[in-house]
mmCIF file of C-alpha atoms in Angstrom:
data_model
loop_
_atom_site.group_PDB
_atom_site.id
_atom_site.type_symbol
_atom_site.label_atom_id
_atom_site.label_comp_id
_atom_site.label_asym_id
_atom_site.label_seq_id
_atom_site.Cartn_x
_atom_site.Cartn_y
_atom_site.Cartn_z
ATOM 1 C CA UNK X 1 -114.595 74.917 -5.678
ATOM 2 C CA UNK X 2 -117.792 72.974 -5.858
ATOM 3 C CA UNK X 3 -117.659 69.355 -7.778
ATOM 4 C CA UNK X 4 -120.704 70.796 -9.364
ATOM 5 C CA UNK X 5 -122.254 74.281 -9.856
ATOM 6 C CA UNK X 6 -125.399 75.741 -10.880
ATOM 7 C CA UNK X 7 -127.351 78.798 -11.108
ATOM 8 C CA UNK X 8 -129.761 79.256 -7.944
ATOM 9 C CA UNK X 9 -132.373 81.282 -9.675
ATOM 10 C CA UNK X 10 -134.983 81.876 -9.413
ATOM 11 C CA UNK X 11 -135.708 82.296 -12.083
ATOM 12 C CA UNK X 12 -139.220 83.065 -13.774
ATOM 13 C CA UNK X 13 -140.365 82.908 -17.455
ATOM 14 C CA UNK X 14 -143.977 83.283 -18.970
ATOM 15 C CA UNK X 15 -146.016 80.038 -19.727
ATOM 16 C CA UNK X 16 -145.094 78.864 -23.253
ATOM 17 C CA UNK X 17 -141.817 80.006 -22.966
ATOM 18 C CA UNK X 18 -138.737 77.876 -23.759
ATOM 19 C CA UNK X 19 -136.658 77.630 -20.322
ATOM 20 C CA UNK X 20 -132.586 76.558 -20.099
ATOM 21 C CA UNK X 21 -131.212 75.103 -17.036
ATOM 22 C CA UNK X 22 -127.327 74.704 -17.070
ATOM 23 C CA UNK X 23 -124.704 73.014 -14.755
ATOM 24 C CA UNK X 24 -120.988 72.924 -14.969
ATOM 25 C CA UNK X 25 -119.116 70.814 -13.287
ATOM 26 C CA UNK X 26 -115.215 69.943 -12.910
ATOM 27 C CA UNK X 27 -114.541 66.198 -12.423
ATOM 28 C CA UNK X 28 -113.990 65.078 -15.460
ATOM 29 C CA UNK X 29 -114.677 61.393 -14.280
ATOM 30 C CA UNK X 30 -118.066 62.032 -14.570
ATOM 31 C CA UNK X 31 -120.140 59.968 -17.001
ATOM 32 C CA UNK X 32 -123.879 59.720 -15.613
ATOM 33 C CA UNK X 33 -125.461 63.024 -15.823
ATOM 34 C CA UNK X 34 -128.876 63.532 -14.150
ATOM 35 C CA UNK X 35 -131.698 65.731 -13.746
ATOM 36 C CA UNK X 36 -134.041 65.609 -10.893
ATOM 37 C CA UNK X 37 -137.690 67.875 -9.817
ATOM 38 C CA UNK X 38 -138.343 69.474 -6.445
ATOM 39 C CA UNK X 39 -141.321 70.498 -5.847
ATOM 40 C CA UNK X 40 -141.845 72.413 -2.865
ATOM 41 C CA UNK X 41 -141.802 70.282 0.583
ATOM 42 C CA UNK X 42 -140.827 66.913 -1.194
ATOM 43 C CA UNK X 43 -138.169 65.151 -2.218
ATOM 44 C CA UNK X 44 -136.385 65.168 -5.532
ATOM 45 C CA UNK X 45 -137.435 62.645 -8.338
ATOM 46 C CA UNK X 46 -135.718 61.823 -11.140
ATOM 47 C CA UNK X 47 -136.573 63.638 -14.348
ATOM 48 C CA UNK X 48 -134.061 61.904 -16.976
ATOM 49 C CA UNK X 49 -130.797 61.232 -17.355
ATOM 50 C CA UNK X 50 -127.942 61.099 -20.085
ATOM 51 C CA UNK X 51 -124.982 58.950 -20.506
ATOM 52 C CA UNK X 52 -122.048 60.331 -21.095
ATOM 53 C CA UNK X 53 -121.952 62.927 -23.950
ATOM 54 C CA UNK X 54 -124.959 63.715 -26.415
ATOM 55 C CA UNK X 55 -128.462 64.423 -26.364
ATOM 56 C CA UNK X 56 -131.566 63.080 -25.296
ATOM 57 C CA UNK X 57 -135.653 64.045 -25.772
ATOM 58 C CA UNK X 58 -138.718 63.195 -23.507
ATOM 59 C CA UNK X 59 -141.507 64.652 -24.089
ATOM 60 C CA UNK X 60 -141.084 68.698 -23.583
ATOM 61 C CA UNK X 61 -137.484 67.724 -22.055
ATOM 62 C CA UNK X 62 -134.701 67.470 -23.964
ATOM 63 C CA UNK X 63 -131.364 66.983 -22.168
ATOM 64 C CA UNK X 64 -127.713 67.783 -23.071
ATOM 65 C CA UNK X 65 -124.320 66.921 -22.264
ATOM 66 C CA UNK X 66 -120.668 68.574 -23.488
ATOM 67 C CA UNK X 67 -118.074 66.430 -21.821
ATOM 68 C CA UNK X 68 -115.221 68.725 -23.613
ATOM 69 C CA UNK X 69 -116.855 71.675 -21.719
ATOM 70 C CA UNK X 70 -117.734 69.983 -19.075
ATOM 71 C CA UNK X 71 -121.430 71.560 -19.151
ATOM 72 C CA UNK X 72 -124.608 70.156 -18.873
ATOM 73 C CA UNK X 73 -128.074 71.845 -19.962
ATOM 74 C CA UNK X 74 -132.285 70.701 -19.270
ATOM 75 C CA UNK X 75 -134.145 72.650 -22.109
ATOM 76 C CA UNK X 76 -138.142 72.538 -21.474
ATOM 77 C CA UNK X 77 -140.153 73.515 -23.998
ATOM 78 C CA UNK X 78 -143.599 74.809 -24.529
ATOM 79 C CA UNK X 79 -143.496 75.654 -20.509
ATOM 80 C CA UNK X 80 -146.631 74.954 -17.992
ATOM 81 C CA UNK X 81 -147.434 76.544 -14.444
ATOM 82 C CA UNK X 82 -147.170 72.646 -13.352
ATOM 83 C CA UNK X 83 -142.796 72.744 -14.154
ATOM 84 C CA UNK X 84 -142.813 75.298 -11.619
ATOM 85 C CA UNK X 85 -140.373 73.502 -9.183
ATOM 86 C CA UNK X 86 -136.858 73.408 -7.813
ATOM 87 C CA UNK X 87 -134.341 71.266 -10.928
ATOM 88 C CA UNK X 88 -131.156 69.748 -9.666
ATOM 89 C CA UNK X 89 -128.459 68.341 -11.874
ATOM 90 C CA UNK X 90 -127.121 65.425 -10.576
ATOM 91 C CA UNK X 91 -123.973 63.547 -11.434
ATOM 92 C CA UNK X 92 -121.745 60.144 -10.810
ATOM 93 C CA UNK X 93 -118.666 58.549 -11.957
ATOM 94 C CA UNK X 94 -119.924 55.196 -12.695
ATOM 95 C CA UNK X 95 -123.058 52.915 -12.163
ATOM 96 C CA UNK X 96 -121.700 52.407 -8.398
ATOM 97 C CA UNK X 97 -120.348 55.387 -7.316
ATOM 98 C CA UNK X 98 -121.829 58.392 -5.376
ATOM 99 C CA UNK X 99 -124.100 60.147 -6.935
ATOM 100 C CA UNK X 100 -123.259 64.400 -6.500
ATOM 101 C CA UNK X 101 -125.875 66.705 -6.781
ATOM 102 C CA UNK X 102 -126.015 71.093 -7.872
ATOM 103 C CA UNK X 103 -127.617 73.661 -5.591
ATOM 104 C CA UNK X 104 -130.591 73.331 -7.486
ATOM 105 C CA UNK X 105 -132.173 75.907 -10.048
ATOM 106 C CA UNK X 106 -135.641 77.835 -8.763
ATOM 107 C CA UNK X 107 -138.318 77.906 -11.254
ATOM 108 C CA UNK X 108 -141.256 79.408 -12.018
ATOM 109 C CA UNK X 109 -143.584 79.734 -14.839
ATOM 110 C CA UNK X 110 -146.211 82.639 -14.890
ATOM 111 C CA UNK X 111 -149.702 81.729 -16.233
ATOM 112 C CA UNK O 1 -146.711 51.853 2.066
ATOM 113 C CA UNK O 2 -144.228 50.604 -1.139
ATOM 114 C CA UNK O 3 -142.210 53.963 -1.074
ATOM 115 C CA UNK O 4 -139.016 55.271 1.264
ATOM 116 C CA UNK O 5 -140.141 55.613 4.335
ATOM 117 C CA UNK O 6 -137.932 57.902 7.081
ATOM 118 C CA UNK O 7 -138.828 58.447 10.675
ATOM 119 C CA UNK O 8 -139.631 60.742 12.415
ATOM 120 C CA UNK O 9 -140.271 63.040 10.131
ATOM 121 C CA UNK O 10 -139.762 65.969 12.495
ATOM 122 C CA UNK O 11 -137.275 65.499 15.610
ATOM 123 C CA UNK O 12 -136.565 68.577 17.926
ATOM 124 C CA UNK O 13 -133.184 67.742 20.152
ATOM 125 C CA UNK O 14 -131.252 70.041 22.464
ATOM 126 C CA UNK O 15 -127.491 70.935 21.599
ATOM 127 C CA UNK O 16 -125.212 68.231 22.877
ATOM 128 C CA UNK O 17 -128.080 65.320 22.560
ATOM 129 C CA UNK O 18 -127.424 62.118 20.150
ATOM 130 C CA UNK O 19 -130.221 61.584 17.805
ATOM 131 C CA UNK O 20 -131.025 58.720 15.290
ATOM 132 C CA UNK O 21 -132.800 58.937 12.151
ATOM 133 C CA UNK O 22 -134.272 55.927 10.452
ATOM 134 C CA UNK O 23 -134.241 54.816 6.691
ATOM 135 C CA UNK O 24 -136.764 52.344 5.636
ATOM 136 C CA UNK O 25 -135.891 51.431 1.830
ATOM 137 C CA UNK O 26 -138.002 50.106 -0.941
ATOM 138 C CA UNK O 27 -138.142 46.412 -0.344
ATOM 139 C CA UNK O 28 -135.443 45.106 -2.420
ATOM 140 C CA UNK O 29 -133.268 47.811 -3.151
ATOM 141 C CA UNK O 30 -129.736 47.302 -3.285
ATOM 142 C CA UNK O 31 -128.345 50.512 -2.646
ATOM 143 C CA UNK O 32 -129.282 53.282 -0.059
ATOM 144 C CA UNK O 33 -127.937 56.865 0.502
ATOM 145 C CA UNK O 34 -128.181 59.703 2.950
ATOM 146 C CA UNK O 35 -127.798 63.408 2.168
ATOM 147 C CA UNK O 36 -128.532 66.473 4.096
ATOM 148 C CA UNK O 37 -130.483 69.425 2.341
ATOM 149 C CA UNK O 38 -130.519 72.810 3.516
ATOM 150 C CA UNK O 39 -133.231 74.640 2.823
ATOM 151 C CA UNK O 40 -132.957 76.558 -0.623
ATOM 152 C CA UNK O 41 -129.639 73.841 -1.472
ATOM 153 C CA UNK O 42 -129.637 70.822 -3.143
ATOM 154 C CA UNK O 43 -128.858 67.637 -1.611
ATOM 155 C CA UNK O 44 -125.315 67.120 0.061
ATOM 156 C CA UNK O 45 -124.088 63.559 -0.220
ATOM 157 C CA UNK O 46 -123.044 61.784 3.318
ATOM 158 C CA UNK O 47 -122.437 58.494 2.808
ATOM 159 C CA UNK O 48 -124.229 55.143 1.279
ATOM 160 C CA UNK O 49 -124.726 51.621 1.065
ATOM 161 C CA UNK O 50 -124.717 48.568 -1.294
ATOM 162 C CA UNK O 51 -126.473 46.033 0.675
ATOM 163 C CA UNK O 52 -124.926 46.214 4.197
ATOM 164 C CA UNK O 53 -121.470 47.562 3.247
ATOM 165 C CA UNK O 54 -120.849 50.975 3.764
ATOM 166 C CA UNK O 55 -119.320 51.764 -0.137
ATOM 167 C CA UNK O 56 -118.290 56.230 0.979
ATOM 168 C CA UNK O 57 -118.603 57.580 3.853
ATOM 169 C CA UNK O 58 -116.680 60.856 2.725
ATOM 170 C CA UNK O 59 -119.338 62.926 2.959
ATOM 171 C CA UNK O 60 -120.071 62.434 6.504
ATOM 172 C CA UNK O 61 -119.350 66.011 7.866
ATOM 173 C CA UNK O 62 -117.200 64.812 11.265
ATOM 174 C CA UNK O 63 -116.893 62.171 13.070
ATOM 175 C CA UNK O 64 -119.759 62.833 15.140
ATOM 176 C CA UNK O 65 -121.693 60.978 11.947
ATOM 177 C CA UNK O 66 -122.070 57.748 11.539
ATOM 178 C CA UNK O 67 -124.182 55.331 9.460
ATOM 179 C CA UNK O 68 -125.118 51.408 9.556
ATOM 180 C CA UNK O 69 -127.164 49.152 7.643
ATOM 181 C CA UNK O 70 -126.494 45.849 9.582
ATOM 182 C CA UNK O 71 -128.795 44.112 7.745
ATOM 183 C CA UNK O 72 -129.064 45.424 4.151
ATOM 184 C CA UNK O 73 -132.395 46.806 4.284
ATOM 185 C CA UNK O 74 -132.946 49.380 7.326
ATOM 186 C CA UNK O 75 -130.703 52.068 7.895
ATOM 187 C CA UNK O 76 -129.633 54.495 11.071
ATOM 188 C CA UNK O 77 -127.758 57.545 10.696
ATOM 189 C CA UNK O 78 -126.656 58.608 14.309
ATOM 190 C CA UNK O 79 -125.725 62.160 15.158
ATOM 191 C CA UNK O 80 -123.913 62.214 18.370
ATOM 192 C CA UNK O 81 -123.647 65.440 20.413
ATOM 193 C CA UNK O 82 -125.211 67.626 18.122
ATOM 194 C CA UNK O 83 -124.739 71.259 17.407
ATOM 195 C CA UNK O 84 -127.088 73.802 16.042
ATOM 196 C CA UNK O 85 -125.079 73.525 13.197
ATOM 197 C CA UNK O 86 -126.887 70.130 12.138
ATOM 198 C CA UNK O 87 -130.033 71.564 11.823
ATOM 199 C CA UNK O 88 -130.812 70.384 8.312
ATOM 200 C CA UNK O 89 -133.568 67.905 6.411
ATOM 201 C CA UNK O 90 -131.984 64.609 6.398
ATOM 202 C CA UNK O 91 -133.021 63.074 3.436
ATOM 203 C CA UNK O 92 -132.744 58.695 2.461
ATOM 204 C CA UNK O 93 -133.196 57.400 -1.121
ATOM 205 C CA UNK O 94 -132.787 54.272 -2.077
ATOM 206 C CA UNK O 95 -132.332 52.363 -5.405
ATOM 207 C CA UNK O 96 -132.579 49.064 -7.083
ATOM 208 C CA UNK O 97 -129.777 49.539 -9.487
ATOM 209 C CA UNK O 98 -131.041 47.333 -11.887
ATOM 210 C CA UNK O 99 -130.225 50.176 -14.530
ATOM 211 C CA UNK O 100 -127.337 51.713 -16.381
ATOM 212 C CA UNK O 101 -128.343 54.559 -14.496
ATOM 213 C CA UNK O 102 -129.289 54.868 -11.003
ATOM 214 C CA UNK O 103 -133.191 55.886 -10.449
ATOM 215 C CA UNK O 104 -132.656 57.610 -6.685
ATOM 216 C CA UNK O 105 -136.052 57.416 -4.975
ATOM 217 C CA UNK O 106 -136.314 59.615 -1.786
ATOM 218 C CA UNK O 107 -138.028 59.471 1.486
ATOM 219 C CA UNK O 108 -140.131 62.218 2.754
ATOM 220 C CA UNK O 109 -137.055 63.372 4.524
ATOM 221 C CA UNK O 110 -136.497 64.363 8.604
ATOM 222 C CA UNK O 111 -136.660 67.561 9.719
ATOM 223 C CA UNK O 112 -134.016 67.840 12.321
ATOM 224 C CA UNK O 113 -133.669 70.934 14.857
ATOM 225 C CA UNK O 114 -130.929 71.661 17.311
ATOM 226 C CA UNK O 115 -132.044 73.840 19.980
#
C-alpha cells in the first residue's frame, strides 16, 4: 500500500464549477500537508500548504485536513481554463523530514 | 539564472552505461532533493540533503543509485549500469527551509533514456 493515494483523474468540470481534489494517506506521523501545480512539461510548484489538522483559504483555494480520517481535500472555487493542470498532494512528518508526494490528480476545466 | 538549474536536460545512454545528472540549487538553500517522475505519476522521493549530509537515502531504488553533495551546494546523482528500467524524468528541488513548511522549488528536470 502506497504512503499516500490519490485519484489519477482526469478529471474535467465546466468553467465556474466548484472542483474537489482528495488524498488519503496512512502514516499517521504526518503533520505537513501540501498541495502542489503541474502544468504540463514543468515542474511542480507549491500551491499551499496546511499544518496539521484544519482549514485554510487563498484566494479561490481553500485547503483541508482530517487527521482522524487521515484525508486531505484542495477545493477550487469559481474554476478558470488557467487551473487546468496536474495537483499533487504532498506530505512530511516534520519540518526536516522527506517530503512524500500522491500520483497526482489530472485536471481540466472546459471554457 | 536565480532558479534550479539541472543538466542536461535530455541525456540518451545505452543499457549498461553510468550516467550523472547534475543539480544546481538556489544559491543558499539548505536542503536539496531528488525524485524520479514517470510520466502521468507524481514525484517519487530518492533521497536528499541538508547541506552536504545525505539526511534519507531510502528511496534510492538499488544500489546502483547513489547521490553526493560534497560541498553543500551542487549535487550528482549517479546511475551506474543502467537498465531501461530507469528511463524516467529526474527531477531536483531545492529549499531554503527558512519556514514552518518547506517551499520545494524544482528544476526543469532531466529527461533520461535507456536504450
Amino acid at each position: 500500500q502506497k504512503e499516500v493515494e490519490q485519484d489519477p483523474g482526469p478529471l474535467s468540470v465546466p468553467e465556474g464549477a466548484i472542483v474537489s481534489l482528495n488524498c488519503t494517506y496512512s502514516n499517521s506521523a504526518f503533520q505537513y500537508f501540501m498541495w502542489y501545480r503541474q502544468y504540463s512539461r514543468k515542474g511542480p510548484e507549491l500551491l499551499m500548504y496546511t499544518y496539521s489538522s484544519g482549514n485554510k483559504e487563498d484566494g479561490r483555494f481553500t485547503a483541508q485536513v482530517d487527521k482522524s480520517s487521515k484525508y486531505i481535500s484542495l477545493f477550487i472555487r469559481d474554476s478558470q481554463p488557467s487551473d487546468s493542470a496536474t495537483y499533487l498532494c504532498a506530505m512530511s512528518g516534520s519540518s526536516a523530514s522527506k517530503i512524500i508526494f500522491g500520483s497526482g490528480t489530472r485536471l481540466s476545466i472546459r471554457p | 539564472g536565480a532558479g534550479v538549474s539541472q543538466s542536461p536536460r535530455y541525456k540518451v545512454t545505452k543499457r549498461g552505461q553510468d550516467v550523472a545528472l547534475r543539480c544546481d540549487p538556489i544559491s543558499g538553500h539548505v536542503s536539496l532533493y531528488w525524485y524520479r517522475q514517470a510520466l502521468g505519476q507524481g514525484p517519487e522521493f530518492l533521497t536528499y540533503f541538508n547541506y552536504e549530509a545525505q539526511q534519507d537515502k531510502s528511496g534510492l531504488p538499488n544500489d546502483r543509485f547513489s547521490a553526493e553533495r560534497p560541498e553543500g551546494s551542487i549535487s550528482t546523482l549517479t546511475i551506474q549500469r543502467t537498465e531501461q528500467r530507469d528511463s524516467a524524468m529526474y527531477r531536483c528541488a531545492s529549499s531554503a527551509r527558512t519556514a514552518r513548511v518547506e517551499k520545494l522549488f524544482f528544476g526543469s528536470g532531466t529527461q533520461l533514456s535507456v536504450l
